[in-house]
mmCIF file of C-alpha atoms in Angstrom:
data_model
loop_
_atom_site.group_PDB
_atom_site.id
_atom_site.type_symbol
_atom_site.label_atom_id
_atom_site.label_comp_id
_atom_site.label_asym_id
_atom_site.label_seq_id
_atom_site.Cartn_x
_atom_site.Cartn_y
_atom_site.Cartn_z
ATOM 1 C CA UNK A 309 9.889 -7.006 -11.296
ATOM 2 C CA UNK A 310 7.939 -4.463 -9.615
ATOM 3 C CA UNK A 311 4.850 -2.585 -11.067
ATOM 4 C CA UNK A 312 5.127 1.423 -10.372
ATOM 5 C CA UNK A 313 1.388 1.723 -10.782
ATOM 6 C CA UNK A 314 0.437 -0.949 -9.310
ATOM 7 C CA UNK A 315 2.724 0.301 -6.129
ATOM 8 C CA UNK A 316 1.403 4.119 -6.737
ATOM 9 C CA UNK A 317 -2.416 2.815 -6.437
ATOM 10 C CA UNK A 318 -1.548 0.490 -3.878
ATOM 11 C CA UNK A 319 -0.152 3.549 -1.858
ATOM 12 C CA UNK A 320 -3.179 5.465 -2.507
ATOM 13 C CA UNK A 321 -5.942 2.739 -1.782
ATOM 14 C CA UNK A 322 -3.477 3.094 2.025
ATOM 15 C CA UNK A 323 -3.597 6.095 1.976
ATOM 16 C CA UNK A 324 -7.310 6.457 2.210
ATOM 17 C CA UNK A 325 -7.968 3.689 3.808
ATOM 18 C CA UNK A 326 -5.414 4.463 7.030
ATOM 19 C CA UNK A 327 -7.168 8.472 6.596
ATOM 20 C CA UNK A 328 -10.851 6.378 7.473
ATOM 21 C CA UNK A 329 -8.758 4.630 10.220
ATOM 22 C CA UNK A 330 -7.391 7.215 12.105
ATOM 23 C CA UNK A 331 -10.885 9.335 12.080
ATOM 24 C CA UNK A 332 -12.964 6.885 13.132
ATOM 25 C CA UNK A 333 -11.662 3.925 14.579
ATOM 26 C CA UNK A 334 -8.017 4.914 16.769
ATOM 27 C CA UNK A 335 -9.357 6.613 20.438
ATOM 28 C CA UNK A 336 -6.040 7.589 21.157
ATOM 29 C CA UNK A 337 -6.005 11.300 22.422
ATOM 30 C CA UNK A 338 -2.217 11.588 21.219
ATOM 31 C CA UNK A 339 -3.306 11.263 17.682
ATOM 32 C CA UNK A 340 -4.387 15.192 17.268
ATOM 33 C CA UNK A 341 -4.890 16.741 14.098
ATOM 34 C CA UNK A 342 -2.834 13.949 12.032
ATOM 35 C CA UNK A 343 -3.485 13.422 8.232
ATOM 36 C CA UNK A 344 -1.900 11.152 5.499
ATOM 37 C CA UNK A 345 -0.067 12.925 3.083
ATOM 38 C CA UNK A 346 1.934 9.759 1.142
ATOM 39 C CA UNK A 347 2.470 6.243 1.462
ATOM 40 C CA UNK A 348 5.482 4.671 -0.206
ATOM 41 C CA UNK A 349 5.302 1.236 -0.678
ATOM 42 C CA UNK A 350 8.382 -0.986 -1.608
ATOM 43 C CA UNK A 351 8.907 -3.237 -4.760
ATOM 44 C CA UNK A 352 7.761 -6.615 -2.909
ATOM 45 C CA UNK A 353 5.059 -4.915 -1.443
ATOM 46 C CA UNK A 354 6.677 -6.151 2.138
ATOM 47 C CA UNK A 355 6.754 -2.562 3.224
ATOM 48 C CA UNK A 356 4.802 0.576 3.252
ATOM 49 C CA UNK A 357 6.148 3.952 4.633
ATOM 50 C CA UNK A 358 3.358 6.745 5.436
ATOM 51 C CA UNK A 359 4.100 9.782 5.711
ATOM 52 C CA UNK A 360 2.273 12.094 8.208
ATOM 53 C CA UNK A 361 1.351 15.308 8.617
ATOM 54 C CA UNK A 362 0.341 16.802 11.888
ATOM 55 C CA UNK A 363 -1.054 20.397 12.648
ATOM 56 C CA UNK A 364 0.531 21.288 16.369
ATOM 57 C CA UNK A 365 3.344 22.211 18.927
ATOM 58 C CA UNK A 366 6.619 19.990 17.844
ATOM 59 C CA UNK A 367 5.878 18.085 21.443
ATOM 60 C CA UNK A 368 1.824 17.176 19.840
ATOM 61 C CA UNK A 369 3.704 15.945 16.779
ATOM 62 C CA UNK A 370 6.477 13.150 18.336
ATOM 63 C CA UNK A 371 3.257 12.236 20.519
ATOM 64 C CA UNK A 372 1.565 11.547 17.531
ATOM 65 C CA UNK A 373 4.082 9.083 15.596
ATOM 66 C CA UNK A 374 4.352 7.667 19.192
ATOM 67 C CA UNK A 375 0.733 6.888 19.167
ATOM 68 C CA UNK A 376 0.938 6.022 15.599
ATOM 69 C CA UNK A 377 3.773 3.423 16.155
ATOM 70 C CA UNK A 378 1.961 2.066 19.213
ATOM 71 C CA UNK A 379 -1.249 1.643 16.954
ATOM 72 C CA UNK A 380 0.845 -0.182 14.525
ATOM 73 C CA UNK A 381 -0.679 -3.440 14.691
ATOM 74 C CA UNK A 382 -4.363 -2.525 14.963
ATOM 75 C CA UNK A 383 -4.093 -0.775 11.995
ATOM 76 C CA UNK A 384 -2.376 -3.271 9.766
ATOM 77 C CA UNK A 385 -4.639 -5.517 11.251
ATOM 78 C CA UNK A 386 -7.587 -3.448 10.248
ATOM 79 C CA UNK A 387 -6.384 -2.602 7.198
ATOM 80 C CA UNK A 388 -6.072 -6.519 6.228
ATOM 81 C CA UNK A 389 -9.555 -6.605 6.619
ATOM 82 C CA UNK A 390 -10.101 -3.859 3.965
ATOM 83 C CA UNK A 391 -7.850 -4.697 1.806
ATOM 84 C CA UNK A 392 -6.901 -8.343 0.304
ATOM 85 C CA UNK A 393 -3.584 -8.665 -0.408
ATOM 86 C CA UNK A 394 -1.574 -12.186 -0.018
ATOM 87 C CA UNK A 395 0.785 -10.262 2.487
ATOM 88 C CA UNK A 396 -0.052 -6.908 4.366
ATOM 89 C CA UNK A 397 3.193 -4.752 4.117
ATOM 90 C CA UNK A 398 4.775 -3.851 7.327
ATOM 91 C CA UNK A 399 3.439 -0.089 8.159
ATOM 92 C CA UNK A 400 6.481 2.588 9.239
ATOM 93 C CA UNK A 401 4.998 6.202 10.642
ATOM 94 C CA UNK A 402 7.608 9.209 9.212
ATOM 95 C CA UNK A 403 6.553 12.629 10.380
ATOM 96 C CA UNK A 404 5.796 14.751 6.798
ATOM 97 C CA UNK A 405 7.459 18.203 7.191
ATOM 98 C CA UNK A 406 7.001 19.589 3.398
ATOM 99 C CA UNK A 407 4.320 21.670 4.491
ATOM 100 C CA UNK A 408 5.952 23.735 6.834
ATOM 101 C CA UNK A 409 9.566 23.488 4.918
ATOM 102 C CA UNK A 410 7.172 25.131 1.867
ATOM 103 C CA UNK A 411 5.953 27.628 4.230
ATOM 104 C CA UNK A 412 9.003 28.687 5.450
ATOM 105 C CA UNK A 413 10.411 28.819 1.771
ATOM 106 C CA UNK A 414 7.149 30.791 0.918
ATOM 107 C CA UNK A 415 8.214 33.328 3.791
ATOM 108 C CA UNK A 416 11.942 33.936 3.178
ATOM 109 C CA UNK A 417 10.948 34.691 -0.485
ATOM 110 C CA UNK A 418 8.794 37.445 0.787
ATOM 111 C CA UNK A 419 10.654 38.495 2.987
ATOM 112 C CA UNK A 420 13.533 38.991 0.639
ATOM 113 C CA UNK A 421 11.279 40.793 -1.398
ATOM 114 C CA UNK A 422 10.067 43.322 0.895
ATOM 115 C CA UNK A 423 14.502 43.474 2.027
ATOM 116 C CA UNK A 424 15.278 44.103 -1.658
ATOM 117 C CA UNK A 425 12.518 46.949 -2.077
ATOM 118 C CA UNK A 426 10.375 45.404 -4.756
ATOM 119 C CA UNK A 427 7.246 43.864 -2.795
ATOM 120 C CA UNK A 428 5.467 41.219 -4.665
ATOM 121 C CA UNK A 429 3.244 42.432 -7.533
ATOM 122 C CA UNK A 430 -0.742 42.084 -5.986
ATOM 123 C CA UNK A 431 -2.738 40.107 -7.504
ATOM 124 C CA UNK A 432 -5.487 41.420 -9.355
ATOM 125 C CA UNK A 433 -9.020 39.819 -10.053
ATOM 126 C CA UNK A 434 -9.097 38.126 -13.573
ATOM 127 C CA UNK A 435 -10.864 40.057 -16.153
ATOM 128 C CA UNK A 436 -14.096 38.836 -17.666
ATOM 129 C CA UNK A 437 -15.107 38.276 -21.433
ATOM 130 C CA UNK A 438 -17.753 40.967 -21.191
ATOM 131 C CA UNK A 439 -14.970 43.452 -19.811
ATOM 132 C CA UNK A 440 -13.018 42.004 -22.728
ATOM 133 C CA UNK A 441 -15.378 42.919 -25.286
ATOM 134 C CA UNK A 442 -15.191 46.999 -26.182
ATOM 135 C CA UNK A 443 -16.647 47.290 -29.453
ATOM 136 C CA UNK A 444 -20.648 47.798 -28.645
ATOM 137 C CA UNK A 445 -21.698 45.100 -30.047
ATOM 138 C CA UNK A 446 -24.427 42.624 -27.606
ATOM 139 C CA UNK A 447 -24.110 39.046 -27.431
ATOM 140 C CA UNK A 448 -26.877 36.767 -27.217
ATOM 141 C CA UNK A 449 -27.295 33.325 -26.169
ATOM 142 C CA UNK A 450 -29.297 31.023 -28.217
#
């Protein structure tokens, strides 16, 4: 029976360690601004999915899982060495696209605001305690 935790941590201790990977030890110049936003790994700890992000052109990001799936066996290779695990899960690239789908949510919400007529409230800067405090009396600290 699987361990959630013990699959979450495992996930994260990837997570980092393929982030220390890909910044200092792949040379490929089709891995651009990539970053690891999630690794999934399975129940039998046979598989790990990571999920990437990658700031660029939609041609920059296919080039990158490219490069990433090429450099599939250094890094599981590399990352046995870091880690000590009876078996090293199988490693699958999937391009990570929440940021921009949250962007794009972010920007049809305003946008339907500013349609509708009612543009989104500013924010204003948080009020301090001494702003707070109207009655004249001074506080000291001891």
């Amino acid at each position: 029976m699987p361990n959630p935790h013990r699959q979450e941590k495992l996930g994260e201790l990837f997570a980092a360690e393929l982030s220390d990977l890909l910044r200092t030890r792949v040379k490929d110049p089709r891995v651009g601004f990539a970053s690891i936003t999630h690794v999934e790994v399975s129940g039998d700890y046979r598989h790990a999915k990571i999920y990437v992000s990658v700031l660029g052109s939609e041609e920059e990001r296919i080039e990158t899982i490219k490069a990433l799936k090429h450099a599939t066996g250094f890094l599981r290779h590399e990352l046995a060495g870091r880690v000590v695990l009876r078996y090293m899960p199988e490693l699958v690239f999937k391009l990570d696209t929440s940021i921009e789908q949250g962007s794009r949510i972010l920007e049809l919400i305003r946008q339907s605001e500013r349609e509708s007529g009612r543009a989104a409230p500013e924010q204003s800067p948080a009020t301090t305690e001494e702003e707070d405090d109207d009655d004249g009396e001074e506080e000291y600290d001891e």
